[in-house]
mmCIF file of C-alpha atoms (C1' of nucleotides) in Angstrom:
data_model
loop_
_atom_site.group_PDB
_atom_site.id
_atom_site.type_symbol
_atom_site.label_atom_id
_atom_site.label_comp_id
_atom_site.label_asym_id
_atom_site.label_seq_id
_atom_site.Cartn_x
_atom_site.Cartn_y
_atom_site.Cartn_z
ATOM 1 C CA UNK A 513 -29.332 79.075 26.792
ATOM 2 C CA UNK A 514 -28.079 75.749 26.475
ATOM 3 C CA UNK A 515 -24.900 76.975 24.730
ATOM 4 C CA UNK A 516 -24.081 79.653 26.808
ATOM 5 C CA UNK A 517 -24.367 77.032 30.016
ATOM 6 C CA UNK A 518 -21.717 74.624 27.571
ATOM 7 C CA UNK A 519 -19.800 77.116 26.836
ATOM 8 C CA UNK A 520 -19.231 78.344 30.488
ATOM 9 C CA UNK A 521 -18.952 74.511 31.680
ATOM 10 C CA UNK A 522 -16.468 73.058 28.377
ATOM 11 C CA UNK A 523 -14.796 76.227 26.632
ATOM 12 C CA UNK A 524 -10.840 75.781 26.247
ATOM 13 C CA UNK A 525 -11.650 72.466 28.025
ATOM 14 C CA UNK A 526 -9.956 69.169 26.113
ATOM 15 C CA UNK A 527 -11.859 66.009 25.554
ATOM 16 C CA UNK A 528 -9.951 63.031 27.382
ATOM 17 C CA UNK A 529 -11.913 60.697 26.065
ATOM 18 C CA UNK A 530 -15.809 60.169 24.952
ATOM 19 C CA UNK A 531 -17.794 57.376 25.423
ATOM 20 C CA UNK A 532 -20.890 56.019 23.321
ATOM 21 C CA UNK A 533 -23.754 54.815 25.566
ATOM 22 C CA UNK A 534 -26.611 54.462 22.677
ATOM 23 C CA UNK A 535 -24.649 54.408 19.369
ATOM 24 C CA UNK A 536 -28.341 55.283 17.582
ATOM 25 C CA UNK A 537 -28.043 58.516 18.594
ATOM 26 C CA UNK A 538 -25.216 59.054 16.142
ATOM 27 C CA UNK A 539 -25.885 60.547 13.016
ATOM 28 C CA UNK A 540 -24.084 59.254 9.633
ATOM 29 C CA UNK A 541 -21.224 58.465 12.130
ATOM 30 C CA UNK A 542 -19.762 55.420 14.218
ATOM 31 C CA UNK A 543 -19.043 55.096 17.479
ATOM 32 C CA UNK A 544 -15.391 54.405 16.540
ATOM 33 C CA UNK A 545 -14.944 57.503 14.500
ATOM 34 C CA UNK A 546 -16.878 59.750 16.800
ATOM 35 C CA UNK A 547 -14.951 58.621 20.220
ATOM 36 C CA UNK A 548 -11.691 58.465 17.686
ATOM 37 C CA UNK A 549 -12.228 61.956 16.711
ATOM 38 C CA UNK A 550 -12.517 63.691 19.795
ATOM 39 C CA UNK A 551 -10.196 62.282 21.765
ATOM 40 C CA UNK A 552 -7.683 64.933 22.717
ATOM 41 C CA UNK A 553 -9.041 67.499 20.903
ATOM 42 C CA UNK A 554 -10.034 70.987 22.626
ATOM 43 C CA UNK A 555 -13.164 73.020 22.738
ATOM 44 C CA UNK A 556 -12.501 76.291 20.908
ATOM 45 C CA UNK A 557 -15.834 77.870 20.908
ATOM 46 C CA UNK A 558 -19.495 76.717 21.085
ATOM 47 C CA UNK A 559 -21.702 77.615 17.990
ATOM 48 C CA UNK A 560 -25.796 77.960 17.572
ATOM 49 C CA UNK A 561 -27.208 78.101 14.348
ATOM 50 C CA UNK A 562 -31.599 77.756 15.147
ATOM 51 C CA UNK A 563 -31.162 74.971 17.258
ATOM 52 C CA UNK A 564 -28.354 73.418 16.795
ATOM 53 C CA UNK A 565 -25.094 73.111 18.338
ATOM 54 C CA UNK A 566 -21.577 73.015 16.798
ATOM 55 C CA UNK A 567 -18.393 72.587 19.130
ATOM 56 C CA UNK A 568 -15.164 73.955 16.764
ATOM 57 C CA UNK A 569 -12.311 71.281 17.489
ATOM 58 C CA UNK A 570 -10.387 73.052 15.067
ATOM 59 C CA UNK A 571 -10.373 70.495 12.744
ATOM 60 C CA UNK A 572 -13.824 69.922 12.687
ATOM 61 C CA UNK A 573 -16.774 70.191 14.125
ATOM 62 C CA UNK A 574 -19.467 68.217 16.644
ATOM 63 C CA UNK A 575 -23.328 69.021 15.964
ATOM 64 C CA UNK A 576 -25.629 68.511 18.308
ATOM 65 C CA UNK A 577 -29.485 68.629 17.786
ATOM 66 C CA UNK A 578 -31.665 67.820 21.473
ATOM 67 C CA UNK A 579 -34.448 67.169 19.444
ATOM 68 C CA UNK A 580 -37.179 67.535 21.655
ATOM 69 C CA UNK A 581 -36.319 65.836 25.476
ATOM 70 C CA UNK A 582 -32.483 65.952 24.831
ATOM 71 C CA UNK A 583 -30.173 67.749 27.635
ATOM 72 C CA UNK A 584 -26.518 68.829 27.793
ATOM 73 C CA UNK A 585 -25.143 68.515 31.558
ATOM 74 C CA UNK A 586 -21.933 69.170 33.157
ATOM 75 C CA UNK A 587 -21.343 66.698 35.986
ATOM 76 C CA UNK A 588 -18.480 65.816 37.924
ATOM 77 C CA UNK A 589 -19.914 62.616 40.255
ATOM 78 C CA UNK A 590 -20.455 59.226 38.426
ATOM 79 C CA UNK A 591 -24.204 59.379 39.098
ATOM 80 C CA UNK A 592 -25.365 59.256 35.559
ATOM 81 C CA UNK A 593 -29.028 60.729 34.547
ATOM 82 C CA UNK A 594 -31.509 58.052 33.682
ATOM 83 C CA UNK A 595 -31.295 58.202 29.797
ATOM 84 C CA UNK A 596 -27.727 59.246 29.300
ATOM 85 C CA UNK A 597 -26.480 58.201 25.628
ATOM 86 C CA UNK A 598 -23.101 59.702 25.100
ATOM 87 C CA UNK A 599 -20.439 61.197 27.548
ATOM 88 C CA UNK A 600 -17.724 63.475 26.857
ATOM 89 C CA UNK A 601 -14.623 63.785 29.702
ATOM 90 C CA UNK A 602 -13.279 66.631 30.412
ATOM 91 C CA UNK A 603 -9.448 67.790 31.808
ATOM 92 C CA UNK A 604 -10.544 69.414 34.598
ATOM 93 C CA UNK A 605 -12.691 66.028 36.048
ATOM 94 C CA UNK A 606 -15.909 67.089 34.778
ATOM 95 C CA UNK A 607 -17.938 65.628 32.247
ATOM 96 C CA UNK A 608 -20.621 66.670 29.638
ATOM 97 C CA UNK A 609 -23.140 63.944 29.184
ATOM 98 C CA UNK A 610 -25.854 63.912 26.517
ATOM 99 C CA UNK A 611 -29.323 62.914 28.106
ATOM 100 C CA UNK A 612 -32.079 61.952 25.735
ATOM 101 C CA UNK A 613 -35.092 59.725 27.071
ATOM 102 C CA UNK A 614 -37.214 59.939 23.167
ATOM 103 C CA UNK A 615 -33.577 59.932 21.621
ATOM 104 C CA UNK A 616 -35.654 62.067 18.483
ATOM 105 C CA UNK A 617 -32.008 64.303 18.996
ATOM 106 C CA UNK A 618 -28.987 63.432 17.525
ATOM 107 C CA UNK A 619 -24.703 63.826 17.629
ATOM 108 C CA UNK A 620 -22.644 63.894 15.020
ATOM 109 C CA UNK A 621 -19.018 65.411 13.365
ATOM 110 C CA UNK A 622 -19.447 68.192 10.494
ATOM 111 C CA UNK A 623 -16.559 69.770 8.448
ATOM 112 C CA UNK A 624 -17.572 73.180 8.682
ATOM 113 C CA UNK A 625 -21.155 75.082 9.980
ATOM 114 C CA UNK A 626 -21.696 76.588 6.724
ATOM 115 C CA UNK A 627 -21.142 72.596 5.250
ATOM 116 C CA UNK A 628 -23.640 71.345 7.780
ATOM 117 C CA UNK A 629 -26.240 74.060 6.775
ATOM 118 C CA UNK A 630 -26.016 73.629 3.330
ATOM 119 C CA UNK A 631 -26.326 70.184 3.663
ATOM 120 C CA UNK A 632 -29.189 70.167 5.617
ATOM 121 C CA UNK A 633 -30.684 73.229 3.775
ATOM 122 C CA UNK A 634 -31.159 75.328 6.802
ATOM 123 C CA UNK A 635 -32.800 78.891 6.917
ATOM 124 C CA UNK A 636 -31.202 81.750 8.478
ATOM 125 C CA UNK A 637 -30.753 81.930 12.555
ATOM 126 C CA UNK A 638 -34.251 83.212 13.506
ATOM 127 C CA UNK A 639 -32.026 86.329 15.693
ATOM 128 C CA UNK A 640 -29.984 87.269 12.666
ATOM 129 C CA UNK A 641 -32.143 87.437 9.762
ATOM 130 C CA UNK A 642 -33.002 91.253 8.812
ATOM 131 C CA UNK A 643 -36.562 92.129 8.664
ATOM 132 C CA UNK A 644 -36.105 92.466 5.321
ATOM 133 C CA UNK A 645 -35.138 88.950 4.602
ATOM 134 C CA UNK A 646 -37.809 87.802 6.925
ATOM 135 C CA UNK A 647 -40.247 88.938 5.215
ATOM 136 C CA UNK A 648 -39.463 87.763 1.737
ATOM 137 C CA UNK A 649 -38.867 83.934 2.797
ATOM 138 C CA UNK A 650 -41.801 83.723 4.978
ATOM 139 C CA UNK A 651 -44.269 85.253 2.130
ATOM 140 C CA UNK A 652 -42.919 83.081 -0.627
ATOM 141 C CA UNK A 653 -45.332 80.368 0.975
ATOM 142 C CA UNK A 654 -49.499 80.067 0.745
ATOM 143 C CA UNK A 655 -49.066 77.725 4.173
ATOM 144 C CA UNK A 656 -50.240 79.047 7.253
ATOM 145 C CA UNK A 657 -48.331 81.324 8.891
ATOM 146 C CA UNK A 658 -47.306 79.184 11.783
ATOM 147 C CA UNK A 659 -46.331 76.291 10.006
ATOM 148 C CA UNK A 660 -44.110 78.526 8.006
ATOM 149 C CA UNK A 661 -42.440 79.835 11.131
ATOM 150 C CA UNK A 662 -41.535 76.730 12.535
ATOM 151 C CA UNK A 663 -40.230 75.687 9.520
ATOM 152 C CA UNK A 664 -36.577 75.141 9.945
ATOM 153 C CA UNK A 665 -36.018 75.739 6.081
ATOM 154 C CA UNK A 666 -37.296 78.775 6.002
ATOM 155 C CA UNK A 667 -36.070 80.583 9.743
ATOM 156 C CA UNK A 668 -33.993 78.110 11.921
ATOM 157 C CA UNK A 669 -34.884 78.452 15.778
ATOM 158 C CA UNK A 670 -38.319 78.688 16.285
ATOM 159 C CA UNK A 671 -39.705 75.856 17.902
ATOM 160 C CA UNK A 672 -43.785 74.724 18.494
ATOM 161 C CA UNK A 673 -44.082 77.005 21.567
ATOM 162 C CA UNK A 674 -42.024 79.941 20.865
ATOM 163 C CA UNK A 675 -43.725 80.207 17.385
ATOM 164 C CA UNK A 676 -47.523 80.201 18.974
ATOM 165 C CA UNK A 677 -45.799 82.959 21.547
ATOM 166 C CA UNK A 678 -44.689 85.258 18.779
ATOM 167 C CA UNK A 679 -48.216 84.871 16.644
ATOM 168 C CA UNK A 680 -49.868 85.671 20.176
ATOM 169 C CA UNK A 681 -47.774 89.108 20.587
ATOM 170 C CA UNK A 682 -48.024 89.812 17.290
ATOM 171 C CA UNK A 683 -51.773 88.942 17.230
ATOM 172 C CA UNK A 684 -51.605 87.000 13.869
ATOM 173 C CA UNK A 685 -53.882 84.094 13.498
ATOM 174 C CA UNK A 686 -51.960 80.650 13.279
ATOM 175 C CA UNK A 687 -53.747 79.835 10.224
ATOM 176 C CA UNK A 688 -53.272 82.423 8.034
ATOM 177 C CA UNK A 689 -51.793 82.497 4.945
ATOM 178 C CA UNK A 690 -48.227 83.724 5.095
ATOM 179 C CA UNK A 691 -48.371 84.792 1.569
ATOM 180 C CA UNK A 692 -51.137 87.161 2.357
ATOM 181 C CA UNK A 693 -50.558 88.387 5.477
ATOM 182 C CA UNK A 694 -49.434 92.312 4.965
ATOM 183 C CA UNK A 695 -46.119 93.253 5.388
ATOM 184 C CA UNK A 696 -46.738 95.083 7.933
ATOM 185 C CA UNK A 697 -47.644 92.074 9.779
ATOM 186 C CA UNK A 698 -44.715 90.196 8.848
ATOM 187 C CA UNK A 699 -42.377 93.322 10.247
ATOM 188 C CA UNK A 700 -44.484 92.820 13.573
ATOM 189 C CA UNK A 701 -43.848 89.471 13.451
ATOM 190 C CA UNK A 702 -40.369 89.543 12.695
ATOM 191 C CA UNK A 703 -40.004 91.744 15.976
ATOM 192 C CA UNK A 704 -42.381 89.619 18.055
ATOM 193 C CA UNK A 705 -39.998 86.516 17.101
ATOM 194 C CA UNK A 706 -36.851 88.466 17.947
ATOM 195 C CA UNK A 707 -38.249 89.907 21.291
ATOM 196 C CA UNK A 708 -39.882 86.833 22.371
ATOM 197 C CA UNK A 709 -36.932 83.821 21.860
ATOM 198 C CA UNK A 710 -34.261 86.833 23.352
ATOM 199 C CA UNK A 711 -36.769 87.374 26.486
ATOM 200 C CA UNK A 712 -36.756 83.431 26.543
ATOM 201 C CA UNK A 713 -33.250 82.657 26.500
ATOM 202 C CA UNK A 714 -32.962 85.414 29.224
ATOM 203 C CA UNK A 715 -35.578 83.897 31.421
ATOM 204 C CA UNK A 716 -33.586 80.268 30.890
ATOM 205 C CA UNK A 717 -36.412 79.041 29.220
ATOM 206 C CA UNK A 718 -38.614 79.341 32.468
ATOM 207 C CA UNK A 719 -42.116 79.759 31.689
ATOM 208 C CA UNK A 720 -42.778 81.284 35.039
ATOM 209 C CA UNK A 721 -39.768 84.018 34.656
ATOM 210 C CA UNK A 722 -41.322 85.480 31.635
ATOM 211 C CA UNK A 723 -43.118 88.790 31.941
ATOM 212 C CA UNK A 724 -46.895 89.046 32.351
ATOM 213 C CA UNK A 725 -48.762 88.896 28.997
ATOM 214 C CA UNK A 726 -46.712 85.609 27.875
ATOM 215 C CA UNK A 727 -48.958 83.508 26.202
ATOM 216 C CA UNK A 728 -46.416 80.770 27.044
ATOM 217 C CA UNK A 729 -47.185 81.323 31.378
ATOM 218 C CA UNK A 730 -50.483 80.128 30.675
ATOM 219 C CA UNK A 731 -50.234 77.784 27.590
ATOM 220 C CA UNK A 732 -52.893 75.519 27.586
ATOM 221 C CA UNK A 733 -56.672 75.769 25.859
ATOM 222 C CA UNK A 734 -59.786 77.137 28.265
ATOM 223 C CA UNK A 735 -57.546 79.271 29.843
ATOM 224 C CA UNK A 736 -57.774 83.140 29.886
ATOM 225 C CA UNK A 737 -56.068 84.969 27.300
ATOM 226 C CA UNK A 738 -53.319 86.879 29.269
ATOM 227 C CA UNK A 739 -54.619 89.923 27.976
ATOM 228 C CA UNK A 740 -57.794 89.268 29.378
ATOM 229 C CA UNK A 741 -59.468 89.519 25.973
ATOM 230 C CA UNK A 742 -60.887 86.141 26.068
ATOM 231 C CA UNK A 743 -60.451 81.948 26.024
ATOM 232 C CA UNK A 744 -57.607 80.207 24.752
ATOM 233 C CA UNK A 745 -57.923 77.802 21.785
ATOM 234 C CA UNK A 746 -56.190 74.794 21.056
ATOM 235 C CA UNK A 747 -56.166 73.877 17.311
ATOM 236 C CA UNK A 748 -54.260 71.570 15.217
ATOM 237 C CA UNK A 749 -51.966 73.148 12.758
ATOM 238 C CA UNK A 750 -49.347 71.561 10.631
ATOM 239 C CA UNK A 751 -50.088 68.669 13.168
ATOM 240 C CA UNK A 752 -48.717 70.323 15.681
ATOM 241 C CA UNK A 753 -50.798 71.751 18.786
ATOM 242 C CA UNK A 754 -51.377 74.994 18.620
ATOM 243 C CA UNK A 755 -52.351 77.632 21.331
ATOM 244 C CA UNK A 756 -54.443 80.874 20.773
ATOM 245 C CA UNK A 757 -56.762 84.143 21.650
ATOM 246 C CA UNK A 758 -59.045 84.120 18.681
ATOM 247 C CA UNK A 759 -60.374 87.905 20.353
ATOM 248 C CA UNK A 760 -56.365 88.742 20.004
ATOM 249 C CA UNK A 761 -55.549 87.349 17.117
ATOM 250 C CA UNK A 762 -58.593 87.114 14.637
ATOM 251 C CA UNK A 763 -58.606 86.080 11.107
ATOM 252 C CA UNK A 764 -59.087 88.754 8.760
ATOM 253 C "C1'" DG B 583 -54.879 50.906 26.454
ATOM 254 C "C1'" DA B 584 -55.451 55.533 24.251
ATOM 255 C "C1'" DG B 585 -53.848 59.836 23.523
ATOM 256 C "C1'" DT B 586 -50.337 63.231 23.669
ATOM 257 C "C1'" DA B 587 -45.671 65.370 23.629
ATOM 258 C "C1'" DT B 588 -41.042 71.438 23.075
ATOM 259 C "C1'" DG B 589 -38.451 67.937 16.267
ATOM 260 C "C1'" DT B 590 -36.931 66.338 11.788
ATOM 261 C "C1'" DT B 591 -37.358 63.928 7.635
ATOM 262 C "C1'" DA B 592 -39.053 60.506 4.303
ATOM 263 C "C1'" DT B 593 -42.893 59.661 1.652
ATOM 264 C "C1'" DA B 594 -47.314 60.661 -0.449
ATOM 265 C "C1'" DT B 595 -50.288 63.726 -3.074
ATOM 266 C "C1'" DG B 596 -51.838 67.019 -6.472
ATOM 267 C "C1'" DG C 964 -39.708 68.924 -10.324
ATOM 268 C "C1'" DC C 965 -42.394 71.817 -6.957
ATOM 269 C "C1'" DA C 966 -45.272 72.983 -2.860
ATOM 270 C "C1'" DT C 967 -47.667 71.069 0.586
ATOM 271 C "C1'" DA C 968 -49.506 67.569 3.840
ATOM 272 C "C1'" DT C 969 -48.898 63.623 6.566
ATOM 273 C "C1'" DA C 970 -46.689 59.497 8.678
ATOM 274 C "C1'" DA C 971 -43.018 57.705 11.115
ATOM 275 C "C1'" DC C 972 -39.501 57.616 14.446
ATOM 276 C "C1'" DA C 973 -38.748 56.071 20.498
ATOM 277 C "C1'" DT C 974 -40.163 56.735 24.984
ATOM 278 C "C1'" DA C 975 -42.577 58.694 29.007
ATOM 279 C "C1'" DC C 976 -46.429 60.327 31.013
ATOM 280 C "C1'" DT C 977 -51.496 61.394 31.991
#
DNA sequence: GAGTATGTTATATG
DNA sequence: GCATATAACATACT
């Protein structure tokens, strides 16, 4: 979503010059170096691995990681947004700013993608991974299921919602063990995942564009289950709020 | 003021 | 060392 709107605003673009708003926001880099290495470079392609961002300068690369409130905009009037913390100008008077009120997101160079995932020990992209591969990562863990699928070690991409939105489709409990969940399960679950952050990045991440049944139209606990089997839960799992039909998606 | 939030990572625990 | 659980980070909003 977010790369295919930077890639339609910034590819084959050149960087005239960059400026650091929030320097904090920079990740194992200075200001100095970051502004110093973009400057006059060009935007060759725009890379997602899970959910992060790599812009190939050729020489290099920039990551970026919104974190949670972060926001990529194209922008051609000086009227900044409210939390803007790093701007890139463009050749053709526009400019990309990087918007981050929680600043939990963060910018940085990398040598190469494979480099940066190494380094940061990051699972396969969530909508590449074969079902076979899915399957053996996620059951080589006794954690609950959905703190398995959120974990970015394990399958990069799924996020808090979109992983509650996949167990809900797939009707697997949030708490069960991954390691004995059947394979069959997994399989559904692999294709839930698939189907559900593809039918998100098509609906531009707009709740209300999402098909009927979508756990995520309706996300919030004493609600009806879309499927009209019964009340939504909220639970804590992993620390993280979790949403679901316990008539959907029981605990066997 | 308290509680909560769509993410990652350092630290603690067994 | 390993697998897992939890705290911490910064800010806005209800």
């Amino acid at each position: 979503m977010v790369r295919r709107y930077v890639e339609g605003h910034c590819l084959g673009r050149t960087i005239v010059k960059a400026k650091v708003l929030d320097a904090s926001i920079l990740d194992q880099v200075s200001s100095r170096r970051f502004v110093g290495f973009v400057r006059g470079k060009r935007i060759n392609a725009v890379i997602r691995h899970g959910k992060q961002l790599f812009f190939d300068m050729s020489v290099g690369f920039v990551t970026v990681h919104l974190g949670m409130t972060g926001d990529l905009i194209a922008l051609e009037d000086e009227i900044l947004p409210r939390h803007t913390r790093v701007l890139l100008l463009l050749n053709d008077s526009e400019m990309l700013v990087y918007d981050d009120p929680r600043k939990f997101g963060s910018i940085g160079l990398a040598k190469s993608v494979p480099d940066f995932l190494l380094e940061h020990r990051l699972g396969p992209d969530a909508l590449d991974i074969s079902r076979k591969e899915f399957v053996e990562r996620v059951r080589r863990s006794r954690r609950a299921i959905k703190s398995v699928l959120i974990d970015q070690h394990v399958v990069a991409g799924v996020g808090n919602l979109y992983a509650d939105e996949s167990l809900f489709q797939a009707r697997v409990h949030p708490l069960a063990p991954a390691d004995q969940l059947s394979i069959h399960e997994l399989e559904r679950l692999w294709q839930k995942t698939r189907d559900v952050l593809k039918t998100s990045i098509d609906a531009s991440t707009d709740f209300s564009k999402l098909p009927d049944g979508y756990l995520l139209r309706s996300r919030s606990s004493g609600m009806r289950c879309p499927r009209g089997n019964g009340t939504l839960q909220s639970i804590k799992v992993g620390g993280r709020t979790t949403i679901f039909c316990p008539v959907c998606q029981p605990m066997r």
